[in-house]
Short mmCIF file of C-alpha atoms in Angstrom, two decimals:
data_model
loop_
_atom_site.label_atom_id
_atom_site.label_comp_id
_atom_site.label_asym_id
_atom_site.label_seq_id
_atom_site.Cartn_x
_atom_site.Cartn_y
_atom_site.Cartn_z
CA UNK E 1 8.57 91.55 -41.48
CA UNK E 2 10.80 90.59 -44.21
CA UNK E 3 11.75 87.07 -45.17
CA UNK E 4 15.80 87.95 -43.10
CA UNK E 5 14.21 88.79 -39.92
CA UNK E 6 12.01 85.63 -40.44
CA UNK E 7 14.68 83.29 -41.01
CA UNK E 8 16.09 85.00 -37.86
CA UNK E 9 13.30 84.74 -35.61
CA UNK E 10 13.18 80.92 -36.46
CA UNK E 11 17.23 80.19 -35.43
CA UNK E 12 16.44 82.33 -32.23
CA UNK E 13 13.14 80.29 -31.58
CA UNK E 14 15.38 76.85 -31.98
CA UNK E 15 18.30 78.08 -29.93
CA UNK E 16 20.93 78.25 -32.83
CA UNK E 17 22.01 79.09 -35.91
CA UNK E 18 20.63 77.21 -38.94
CA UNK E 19 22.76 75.57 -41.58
CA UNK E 20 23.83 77.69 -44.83
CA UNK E 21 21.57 75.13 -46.50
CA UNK E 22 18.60 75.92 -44.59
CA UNK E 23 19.06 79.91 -44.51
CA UNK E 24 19.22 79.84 -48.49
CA UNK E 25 16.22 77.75 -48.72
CA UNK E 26 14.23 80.41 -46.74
CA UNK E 27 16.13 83.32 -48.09
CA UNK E 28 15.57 81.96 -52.16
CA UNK E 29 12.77 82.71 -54.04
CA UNK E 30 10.03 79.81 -53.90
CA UNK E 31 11.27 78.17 -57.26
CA UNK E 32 10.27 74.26 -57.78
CA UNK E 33 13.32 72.49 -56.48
CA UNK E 34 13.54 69.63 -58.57
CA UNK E 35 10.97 67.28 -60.41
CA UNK E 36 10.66 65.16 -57.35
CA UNK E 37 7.81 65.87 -55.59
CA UNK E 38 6.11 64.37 -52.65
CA UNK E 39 6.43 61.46 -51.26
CA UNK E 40 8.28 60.24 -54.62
CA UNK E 41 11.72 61.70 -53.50
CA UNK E 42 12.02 59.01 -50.87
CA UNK E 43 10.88 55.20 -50.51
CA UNK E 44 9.22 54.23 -47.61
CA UNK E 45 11.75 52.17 -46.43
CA UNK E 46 14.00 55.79 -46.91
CA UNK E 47 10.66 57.16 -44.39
CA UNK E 48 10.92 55.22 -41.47
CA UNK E 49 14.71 56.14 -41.36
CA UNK E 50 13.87 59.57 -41.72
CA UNK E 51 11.29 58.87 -38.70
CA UNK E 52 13.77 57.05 -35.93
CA UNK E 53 16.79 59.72 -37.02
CA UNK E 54 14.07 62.31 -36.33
CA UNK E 55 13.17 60.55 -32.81
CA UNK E 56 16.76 59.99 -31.75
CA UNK E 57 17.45 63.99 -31.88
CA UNK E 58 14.56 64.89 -30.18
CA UNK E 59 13.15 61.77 -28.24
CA UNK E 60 10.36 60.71 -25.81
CA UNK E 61 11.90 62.58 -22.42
CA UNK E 62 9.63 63.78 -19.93
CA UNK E 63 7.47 65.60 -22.95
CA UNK E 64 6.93 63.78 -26.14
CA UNK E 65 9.86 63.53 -28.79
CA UNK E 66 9.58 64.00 -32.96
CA UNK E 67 7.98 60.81 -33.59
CA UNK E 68 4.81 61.60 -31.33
CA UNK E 69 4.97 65.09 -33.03
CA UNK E 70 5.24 63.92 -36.45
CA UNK E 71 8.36 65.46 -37.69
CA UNK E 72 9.52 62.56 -39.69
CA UNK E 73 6.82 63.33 -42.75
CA UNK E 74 6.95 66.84 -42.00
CA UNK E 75 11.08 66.53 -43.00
CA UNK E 76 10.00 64.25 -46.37
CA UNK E 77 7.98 67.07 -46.92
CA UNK E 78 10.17 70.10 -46.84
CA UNK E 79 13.00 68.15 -48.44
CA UNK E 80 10.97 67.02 -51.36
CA UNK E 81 9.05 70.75 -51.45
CA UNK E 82 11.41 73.20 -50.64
CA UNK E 83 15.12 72.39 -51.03
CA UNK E 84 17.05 72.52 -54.13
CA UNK E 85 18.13 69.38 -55.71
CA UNK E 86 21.90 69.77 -54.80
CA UNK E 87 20.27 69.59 -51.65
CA UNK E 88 18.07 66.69 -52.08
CA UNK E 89 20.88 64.16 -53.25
CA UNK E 90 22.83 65.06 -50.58
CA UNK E 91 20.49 63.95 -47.95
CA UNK E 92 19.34 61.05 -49.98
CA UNK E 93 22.86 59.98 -49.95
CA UNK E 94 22.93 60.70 -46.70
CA UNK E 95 19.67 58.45 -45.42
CA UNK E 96 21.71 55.42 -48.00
CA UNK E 97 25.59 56.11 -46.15
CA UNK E 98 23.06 55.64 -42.87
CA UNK E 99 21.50 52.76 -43.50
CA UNK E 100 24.71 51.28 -44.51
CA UNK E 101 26.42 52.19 -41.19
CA UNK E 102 23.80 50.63 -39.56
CA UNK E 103 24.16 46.97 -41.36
CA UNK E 104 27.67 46.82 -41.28
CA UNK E 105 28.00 47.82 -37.30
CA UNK E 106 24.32 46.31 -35.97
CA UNK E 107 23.66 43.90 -38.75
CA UNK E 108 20.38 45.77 -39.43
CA UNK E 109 18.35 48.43 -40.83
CA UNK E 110 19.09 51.91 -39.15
CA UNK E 111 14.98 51.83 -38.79
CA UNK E 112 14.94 48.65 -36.51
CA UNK E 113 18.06 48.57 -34.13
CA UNK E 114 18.12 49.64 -30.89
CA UNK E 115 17.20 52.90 -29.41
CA UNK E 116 21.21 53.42 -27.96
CA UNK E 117 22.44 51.67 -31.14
CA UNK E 118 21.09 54.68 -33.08
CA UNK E 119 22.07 57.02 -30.44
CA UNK E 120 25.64 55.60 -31.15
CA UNK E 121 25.29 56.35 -35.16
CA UNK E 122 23.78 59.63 -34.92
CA UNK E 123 26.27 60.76 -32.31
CA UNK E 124 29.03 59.35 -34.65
CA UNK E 125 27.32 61.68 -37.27
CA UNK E 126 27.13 64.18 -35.85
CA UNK E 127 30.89 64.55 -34.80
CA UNK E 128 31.50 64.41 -37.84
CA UNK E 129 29.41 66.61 -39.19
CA UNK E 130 30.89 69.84 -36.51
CA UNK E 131 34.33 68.90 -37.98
CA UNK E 132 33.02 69.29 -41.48
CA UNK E 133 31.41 72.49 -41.02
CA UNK E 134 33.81 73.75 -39.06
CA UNK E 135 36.21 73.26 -42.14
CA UNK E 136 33.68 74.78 -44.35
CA UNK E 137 33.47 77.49 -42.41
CA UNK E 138 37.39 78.42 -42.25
CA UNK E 139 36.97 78.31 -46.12
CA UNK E 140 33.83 80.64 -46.26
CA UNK E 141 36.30 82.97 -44.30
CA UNK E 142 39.59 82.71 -46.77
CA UNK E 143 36.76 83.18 -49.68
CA UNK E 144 35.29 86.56 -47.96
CA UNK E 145 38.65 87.60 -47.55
CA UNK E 146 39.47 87.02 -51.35
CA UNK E 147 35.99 88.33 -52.62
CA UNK E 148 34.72 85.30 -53.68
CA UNK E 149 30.97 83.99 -53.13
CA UNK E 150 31.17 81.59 -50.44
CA UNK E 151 30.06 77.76 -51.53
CA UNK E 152 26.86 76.62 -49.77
CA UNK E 153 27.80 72.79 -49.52
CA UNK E 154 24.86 70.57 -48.55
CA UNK E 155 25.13 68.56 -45.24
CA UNK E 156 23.15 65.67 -44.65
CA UNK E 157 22.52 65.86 -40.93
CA UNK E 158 22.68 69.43 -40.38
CA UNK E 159 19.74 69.47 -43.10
CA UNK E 160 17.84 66.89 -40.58
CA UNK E 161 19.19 68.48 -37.68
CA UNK E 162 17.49 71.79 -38.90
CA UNK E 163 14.54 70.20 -40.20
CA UNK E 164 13.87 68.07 -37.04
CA UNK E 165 14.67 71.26 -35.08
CA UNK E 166 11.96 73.82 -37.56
CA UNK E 167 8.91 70.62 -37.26
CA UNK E 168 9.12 69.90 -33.86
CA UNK E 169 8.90 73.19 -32.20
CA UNK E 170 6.49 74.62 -34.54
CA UNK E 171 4.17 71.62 -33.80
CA UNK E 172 1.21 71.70 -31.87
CA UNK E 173 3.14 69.04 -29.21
CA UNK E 174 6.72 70.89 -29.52
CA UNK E 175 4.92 74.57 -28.89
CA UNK E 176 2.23 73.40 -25.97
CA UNK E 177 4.65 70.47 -24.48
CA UNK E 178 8.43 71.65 -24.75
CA UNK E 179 7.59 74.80 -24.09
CA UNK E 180 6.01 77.15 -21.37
CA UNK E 181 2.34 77.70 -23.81
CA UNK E 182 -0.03 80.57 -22.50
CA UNK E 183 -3.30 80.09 -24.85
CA UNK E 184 -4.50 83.17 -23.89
CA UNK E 185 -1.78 85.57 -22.93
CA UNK E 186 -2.07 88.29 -20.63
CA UNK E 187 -0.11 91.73 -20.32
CA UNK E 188 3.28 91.97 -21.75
CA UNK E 189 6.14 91.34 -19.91
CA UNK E 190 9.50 91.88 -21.82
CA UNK E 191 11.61 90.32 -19.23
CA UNK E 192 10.33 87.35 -17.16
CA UNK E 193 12.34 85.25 -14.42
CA UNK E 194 12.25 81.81 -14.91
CA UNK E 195 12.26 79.09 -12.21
CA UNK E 196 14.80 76.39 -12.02
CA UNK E 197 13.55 73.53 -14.63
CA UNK E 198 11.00 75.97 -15.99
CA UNK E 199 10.29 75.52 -19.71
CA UNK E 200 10.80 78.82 -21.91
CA UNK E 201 7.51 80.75 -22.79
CA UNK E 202 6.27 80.39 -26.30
#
């Protein structure tokens, strides 16, 4: 399988198309990204944000959300590892515009308000964020048409979005949990009928 079909299989296993961002990082050769490495890229103040916007896209439901399945230092991770630094400043400007959201319309750190209070800032988000790729997307189209290279433009929260998305499913609580998890598959079946409220098979 090459890396194409990879990058594929992972939008089909989390039900969507991944950012540009995201498909160049897994379609680009494995180049250092930047200088920043590790755990340096963010503070751990910038962590814990990382952690509860993590949590608030996939939360504690009826199976455990991307907290319990530790997504949030799984997305420091990749971010510091893998993506380019374009990339990186982007989403650290992104965690800073956040946290500044946060303390002018809760008084606080994004990290310690409420549970709905962050559901109301991440929903805000990510409004925004369909308009703007939805814009970037019309001009991908008018470039194609004029043979030009499309421009990748970084976007924070489709980054985390996709990141949150790509950790929690291919954790051990995401794959057994949130999904249907056979250890020890049987025969084939191509085609199997779900029941109402059944999780799909993994």
């Amino acid at each position: 399988m090459n890396r194409r079909h990879a990058v594929k299989n992972i939008a089909f296993l989390m039900g969507g198309a991944l950012s540009a961002t995201t498909i160049g990082v897994f379609l680009d050769s494995c180049n250092p990204p930047s200088d920043k490495k590790g755990a340096s890229l963010f503070s751990s103040e910038q962590d814990l944000v990382i952690t509860e916007l993590a949590d608030t896209i996939i939360p504690t439901t009826k199976t455990p959300g991307a907290k319990a399945a530790g997504v949030g230092p799984f997305i420091s991770m990749m971010m510091a590892e893998c993506y380019p630094k374009d990339a990186q400043d982007v989403f650290v400007k992104g965690l800073d515009d956040l946290e500044a959201r946060s303390k002018k319309e809760f008084n606080n750190s994004f990290a310690k308000i409420s549970a709905e209070e962050r559901k109301q800032l991440v929903g805000k988000l990510r409004d925004e964020t369909i308009e703007t790729l939805k814009k970037d997307n019309e001009q991908a189209e008018k470039d194609k048409a004029a043979n030009k290279e499309p421009k990748k433009n970084p976007n924070f929260f489709a980054m985390a979005r996709d990141l949150t998305l790509l950790g929690y499913f291919t954790s051990e609580i995401g794959a057994t949990k949130a999904y249907e998890y056979v250890e020890i598959p049987g025969r084939y079946d191509g085609c199997v009928d779900l029941k109402p409220g059944q999780r799909v098979y993994v």
